[in-house]
PDB file of C-alpha atoms in Angstrom:
ATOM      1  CA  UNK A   1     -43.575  13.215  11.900  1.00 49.00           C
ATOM      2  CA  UNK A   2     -41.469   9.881  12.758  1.00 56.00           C
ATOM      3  CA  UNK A   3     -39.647  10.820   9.572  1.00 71.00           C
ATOM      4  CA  UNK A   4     -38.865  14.058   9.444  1.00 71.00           C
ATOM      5  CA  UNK A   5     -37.469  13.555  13.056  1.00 73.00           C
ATOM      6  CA  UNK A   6     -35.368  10.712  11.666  1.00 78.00           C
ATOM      7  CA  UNK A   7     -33.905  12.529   8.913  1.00 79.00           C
ATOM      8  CA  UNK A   8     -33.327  15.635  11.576  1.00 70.00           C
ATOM      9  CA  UNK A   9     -30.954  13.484  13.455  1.00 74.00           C
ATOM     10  CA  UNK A  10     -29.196  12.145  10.445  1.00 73.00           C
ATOM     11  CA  UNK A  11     -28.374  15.795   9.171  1.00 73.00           C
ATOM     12  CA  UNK A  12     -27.204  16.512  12.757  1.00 75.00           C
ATOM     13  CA  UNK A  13     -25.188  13.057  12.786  1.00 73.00           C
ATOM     14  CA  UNK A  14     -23.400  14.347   8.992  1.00 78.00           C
ATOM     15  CA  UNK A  15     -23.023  17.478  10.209  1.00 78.00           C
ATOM     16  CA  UNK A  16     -20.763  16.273  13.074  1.00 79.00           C
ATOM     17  CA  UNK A  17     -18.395  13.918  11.119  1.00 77.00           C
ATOM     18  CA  UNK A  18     -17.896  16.286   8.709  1.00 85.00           C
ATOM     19  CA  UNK A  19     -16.445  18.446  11.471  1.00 91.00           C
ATOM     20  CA  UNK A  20     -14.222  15.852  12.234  1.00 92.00           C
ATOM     21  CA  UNK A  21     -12.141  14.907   8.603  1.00 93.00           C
ATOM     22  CA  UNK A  22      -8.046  15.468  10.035  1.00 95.00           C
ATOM     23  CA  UNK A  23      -5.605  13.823  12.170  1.00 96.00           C
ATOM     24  CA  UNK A  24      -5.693  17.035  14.029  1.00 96.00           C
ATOM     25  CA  UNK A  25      -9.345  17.558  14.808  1.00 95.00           C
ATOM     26  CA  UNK A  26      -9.626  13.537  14.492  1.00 96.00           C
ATOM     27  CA  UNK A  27     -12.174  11.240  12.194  1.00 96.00           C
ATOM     28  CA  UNK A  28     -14.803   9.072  12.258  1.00 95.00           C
ATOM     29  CA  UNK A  29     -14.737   5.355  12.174  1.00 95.00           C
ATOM     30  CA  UNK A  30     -18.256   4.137  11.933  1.00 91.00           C
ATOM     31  CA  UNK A  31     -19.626   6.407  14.836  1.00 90.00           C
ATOM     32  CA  UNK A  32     -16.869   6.270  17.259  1.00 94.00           C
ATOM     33  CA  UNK A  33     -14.565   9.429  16.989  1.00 95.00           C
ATOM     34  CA  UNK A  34     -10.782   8.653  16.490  1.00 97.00           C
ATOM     35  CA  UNK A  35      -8.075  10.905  17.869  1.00 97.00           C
ATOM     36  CA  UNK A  36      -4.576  11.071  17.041  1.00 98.00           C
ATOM     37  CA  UNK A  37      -1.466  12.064  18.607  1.00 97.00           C
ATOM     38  CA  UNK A  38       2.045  12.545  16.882  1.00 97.00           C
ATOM     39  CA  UNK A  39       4.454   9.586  18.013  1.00 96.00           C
ATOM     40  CA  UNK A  40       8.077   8.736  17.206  1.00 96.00           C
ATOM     41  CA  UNK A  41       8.776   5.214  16.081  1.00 96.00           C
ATOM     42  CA  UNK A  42      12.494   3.308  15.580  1.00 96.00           C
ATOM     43  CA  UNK A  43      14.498   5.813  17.940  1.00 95.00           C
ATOM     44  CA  UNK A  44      12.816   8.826  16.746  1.00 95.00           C
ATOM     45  CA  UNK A  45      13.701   8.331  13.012  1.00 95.00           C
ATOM     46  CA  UNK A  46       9.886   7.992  12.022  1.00 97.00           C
ATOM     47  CA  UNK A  47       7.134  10.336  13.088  1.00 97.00           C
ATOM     48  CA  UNK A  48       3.959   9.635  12.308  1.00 97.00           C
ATOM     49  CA  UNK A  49      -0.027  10.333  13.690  1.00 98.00           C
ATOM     50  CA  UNK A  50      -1.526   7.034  15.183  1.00 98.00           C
ATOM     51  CA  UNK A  51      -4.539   6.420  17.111  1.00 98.00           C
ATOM     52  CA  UNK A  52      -4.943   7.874  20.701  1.00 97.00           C
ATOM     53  CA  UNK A  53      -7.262   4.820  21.502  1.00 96.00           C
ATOM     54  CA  UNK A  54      -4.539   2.287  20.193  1.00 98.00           C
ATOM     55  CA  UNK A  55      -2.049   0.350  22.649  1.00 97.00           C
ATOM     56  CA  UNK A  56       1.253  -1.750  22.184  1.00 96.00           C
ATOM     57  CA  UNK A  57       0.123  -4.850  21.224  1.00 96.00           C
ATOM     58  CA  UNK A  58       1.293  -7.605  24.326  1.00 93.00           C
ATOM     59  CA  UNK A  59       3.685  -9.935  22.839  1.00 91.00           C
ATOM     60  CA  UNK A  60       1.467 -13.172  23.743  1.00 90.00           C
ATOM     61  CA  UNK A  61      -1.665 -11.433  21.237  1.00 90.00           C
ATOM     62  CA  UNK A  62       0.902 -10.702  19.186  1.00 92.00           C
ATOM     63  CA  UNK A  63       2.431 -14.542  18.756  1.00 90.00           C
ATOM     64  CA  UNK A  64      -1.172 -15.381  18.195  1.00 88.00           C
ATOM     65  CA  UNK A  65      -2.031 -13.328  15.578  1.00 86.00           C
ATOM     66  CA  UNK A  66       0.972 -12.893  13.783  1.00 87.00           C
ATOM     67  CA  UNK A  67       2.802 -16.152  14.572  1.00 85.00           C
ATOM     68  CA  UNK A  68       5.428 -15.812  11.503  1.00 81.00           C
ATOM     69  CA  UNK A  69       8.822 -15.080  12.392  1.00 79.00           C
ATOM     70  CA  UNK A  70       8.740 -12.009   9.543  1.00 81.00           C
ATOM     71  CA  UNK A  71       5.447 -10.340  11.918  1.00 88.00           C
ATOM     72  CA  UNK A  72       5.826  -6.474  12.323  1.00 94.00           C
ATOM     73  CA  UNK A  73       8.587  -5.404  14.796  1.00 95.00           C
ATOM     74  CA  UNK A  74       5.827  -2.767  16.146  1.00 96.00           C
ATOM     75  CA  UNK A  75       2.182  -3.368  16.443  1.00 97.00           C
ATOM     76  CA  UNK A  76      -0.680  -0.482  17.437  1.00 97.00           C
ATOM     77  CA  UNK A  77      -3.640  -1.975  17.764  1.00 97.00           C
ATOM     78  CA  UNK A  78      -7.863  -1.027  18.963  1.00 96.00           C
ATOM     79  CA  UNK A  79      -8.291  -2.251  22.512  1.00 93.00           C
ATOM     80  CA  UNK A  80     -10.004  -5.160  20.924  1.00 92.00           C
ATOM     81  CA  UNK A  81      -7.074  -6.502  18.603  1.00 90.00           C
ATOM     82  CA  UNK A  82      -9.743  -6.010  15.652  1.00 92.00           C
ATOM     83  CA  UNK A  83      -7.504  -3.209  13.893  1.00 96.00           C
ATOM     84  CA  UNK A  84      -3.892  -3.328  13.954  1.00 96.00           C
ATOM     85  CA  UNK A  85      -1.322  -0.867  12.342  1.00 98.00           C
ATOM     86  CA  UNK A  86       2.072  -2.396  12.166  1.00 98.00           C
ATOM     87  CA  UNK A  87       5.886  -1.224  11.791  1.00 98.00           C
ATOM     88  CA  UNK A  88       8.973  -2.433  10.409  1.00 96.00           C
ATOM     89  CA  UNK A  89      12.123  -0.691   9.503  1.00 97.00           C
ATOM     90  CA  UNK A  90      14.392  -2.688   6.660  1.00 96.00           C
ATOM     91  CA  UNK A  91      17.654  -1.238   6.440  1.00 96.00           C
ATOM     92  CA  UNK A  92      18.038  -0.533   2.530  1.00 95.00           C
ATOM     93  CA  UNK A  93      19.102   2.259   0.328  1.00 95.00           C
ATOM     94  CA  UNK A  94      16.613   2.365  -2.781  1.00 95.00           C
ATOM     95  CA  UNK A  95      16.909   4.733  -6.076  1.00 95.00           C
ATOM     96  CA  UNK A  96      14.344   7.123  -7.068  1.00 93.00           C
ATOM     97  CA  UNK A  97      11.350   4.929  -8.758  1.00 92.00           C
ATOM     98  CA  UNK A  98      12.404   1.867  -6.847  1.00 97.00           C
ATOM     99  CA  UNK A  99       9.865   1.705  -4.785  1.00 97.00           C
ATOM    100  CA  UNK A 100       7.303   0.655  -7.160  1.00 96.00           C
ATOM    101  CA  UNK A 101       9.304  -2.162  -7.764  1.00 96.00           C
ATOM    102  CA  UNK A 102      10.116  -3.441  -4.273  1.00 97.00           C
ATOM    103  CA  UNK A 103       5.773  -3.050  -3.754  1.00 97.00           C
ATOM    104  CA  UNK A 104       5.660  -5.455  -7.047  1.00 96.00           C
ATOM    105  CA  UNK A 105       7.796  -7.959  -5.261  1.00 96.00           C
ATOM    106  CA  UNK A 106       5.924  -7.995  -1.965  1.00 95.00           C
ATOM    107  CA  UNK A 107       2.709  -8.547  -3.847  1.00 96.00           C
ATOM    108  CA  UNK A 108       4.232 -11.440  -5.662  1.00 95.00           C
ATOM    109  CA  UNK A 109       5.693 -12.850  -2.217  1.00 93.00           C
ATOM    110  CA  UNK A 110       2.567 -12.667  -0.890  1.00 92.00           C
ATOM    111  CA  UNK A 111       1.008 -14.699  -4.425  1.00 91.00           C
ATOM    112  CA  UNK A 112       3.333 -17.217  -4.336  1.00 93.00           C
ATOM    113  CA  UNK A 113       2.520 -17.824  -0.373  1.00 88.00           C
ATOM    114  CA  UNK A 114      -0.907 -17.972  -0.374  1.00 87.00           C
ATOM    115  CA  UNK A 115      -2.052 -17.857  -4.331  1.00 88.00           C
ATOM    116  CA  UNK A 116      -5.827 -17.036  -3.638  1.00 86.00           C
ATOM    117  CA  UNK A 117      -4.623 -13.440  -2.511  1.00 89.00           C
ATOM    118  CA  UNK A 118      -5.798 -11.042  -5.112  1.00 89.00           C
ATOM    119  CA  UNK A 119      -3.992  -7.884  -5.152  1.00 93.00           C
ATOM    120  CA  UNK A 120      -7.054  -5.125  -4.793  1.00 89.00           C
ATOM    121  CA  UNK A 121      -6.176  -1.699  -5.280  1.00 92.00           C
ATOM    122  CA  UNK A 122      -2.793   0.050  -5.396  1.00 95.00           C
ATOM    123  CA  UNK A 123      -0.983   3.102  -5.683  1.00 96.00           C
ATOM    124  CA  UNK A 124       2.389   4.757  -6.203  1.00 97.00           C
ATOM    125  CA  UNK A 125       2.374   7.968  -4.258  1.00 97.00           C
ATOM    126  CA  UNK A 126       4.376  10.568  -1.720  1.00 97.00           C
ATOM    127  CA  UNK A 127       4.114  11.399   1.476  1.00 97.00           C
ATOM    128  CA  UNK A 128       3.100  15.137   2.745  1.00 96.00           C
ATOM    129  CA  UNK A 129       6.924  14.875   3.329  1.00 97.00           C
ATOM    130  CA  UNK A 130       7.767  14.264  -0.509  1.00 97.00           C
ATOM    131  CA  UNK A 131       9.224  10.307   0.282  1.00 97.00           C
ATOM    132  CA  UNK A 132       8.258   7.757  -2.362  1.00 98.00           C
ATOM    133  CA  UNK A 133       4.981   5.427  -0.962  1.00 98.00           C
ATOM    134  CA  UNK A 134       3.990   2.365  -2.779  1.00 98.00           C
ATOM    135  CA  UNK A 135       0.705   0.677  -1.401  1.00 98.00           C
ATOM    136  CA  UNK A 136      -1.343  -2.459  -1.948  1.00 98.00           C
ATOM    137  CA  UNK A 137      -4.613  -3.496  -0.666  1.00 97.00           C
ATOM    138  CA  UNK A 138      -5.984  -7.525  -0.349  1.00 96.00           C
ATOM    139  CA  UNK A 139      -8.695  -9.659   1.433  1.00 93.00           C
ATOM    140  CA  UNK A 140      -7.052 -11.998   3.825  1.00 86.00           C
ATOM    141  CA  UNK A 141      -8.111 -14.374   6.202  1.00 79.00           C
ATOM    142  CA  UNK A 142      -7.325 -15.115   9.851  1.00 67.00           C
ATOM    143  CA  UNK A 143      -8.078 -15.502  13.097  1.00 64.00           C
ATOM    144  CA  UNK A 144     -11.041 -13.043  13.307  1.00 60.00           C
ATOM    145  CA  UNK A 145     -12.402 -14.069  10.107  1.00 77.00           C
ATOM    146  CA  UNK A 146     -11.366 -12.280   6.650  1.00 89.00           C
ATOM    147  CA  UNK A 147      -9.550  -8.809   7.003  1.00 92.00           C
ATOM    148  CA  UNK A 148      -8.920  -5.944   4.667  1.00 96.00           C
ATOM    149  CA  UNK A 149      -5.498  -5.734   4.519  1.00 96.00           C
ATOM    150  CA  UNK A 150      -2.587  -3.072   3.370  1.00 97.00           C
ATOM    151  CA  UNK A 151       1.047  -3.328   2.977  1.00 97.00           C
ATOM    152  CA  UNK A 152       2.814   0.033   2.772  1.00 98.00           C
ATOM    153  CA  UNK A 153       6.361   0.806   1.641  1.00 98.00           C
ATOM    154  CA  UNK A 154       7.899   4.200   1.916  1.00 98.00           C
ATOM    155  CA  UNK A 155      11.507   5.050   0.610  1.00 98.00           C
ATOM    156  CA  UNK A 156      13.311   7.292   3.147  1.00 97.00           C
ATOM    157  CA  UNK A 157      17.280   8.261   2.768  1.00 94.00           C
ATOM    158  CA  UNK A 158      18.772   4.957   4.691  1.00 95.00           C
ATOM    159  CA  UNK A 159      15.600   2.511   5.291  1.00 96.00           C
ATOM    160  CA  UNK A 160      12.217   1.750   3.882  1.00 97.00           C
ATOM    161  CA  UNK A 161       9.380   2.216   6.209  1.00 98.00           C
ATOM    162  CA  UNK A 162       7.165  -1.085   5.762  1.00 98.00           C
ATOM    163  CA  UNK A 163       3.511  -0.574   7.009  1.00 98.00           C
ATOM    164  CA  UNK A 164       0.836  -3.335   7.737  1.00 97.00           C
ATOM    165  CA  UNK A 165      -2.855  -2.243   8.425  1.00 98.00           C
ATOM    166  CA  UNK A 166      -5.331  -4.720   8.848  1.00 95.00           C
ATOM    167  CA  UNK A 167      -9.298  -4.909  10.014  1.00 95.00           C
ATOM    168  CA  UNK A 168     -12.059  -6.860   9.702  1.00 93.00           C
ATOM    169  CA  UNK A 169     -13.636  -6.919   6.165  1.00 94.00           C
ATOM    170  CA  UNK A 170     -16.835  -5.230   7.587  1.00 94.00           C
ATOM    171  CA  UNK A 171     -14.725  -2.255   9.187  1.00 95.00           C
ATOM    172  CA  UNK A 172     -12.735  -1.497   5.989  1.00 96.00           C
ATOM    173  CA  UNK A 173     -15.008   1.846   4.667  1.00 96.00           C
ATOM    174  CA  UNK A 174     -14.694   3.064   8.242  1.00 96.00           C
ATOM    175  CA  UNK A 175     -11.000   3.318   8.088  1.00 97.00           C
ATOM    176  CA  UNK A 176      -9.812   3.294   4.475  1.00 96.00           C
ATOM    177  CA  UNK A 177      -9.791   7.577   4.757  1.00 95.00           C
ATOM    178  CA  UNK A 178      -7.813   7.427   8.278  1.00 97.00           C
ATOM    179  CA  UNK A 179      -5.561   4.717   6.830  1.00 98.00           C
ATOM    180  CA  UNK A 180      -4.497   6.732   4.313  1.00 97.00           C
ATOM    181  CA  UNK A 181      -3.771   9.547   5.991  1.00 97.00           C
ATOM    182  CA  UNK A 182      -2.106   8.194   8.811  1.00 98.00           C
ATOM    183  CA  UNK A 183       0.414   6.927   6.109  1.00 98.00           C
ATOM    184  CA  UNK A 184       0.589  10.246   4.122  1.00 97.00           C
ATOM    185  CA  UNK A 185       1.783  11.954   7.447  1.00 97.00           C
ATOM    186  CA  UNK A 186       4.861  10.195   8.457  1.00 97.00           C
ATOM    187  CA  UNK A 187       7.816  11.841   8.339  1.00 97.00           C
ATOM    188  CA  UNK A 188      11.270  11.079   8.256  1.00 96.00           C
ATOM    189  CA  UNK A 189      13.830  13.076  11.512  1.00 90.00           C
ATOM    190  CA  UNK A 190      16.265  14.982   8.634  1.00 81.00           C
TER     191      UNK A 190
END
């Protein structure tokens, strides 16, 4: 009988995360439920979903974990600094397709810093909003131990939208779905 109760509670545990698979109605990471709330970024140019549960990150966490001078202008992160989703704006008008090639040129910056990176997964795309998106995926390693790491680029009409998300290795299945839609749903003010 052990079993059968066992299996009871995992169909009831399924049953509940797959009520839960939008920004709007929130998702699962792991077993904690993440909620989402539409916020305006870079003087309310950028609008995008982020995590209800995710704070400014202080400056003095920030210097630690991000000590270059090029860290993101604007870091969310979980109350315990473990997952971080990080802004920048760069000023730069790009031509249809170029995207794909400003992505290529990050990913060999990022080679030519630290040559063990190896470049995962990535993907030319669009936003729900129709702007170009060019993302890349690596393993890095920092303070926390190794992270899964994106880089995000997204062509708007005057600036490029460069997103960071990072987590701990182990966390990465938990929010590679969120992730990608929290990217997918920013929007540009027209």
């Amino acid at each position: 009988m052990a079993y059968l109760d066992e299996e009871i509670l995992e169909s009831k545990r399924r049953m509940e995360h797959e009520k839960y698979t939008t920004l709007e109605t929130g998702i699962y990471a792991g077993e904690e439920l993440i909620t989402f709330k539409k916020i305006s970024l870079f003087n309310e140019l950028i609008h995008i979903h982020l995590p209800e549960q995710f704070v400014l990150m202080p400056d003095l966490i920030k210097a630690v974990k991000y000590p270059s001078q090029n860290a993101p202008e604007l870091i969310m992160t979980s109350l315990d600094s473990t997952v971080n989703i990080g802004f920048n704006l760069i000023p730069l008008v790009l031509k249809d397709n170029e995207i794909a090639l400003m992505s290529e040129q990050f990913q060999n910056g990022l080679k030519n810093v630290n040559p063990s990176i190896i470049i995962k997964n990535r993907s030319d795309t669009k936003t729900i909003q129709g702007n170009e998106m060019s993302w890349f995926a690596y393993k890095g390693f920092h303070l926390d131990g190794q992270s899964y790491n994106r880089v995000y680029l997204i062509r708007l009409r005057k600036n490029i939208l460069h997103g960071i998300f990072n987590c701990n290795l182990q966390e990465q299945e938990n929010w590679i779905q969120i992730i990608e839609q929290i990217f997918l749903s920013v929007e540009e003010e027209l």
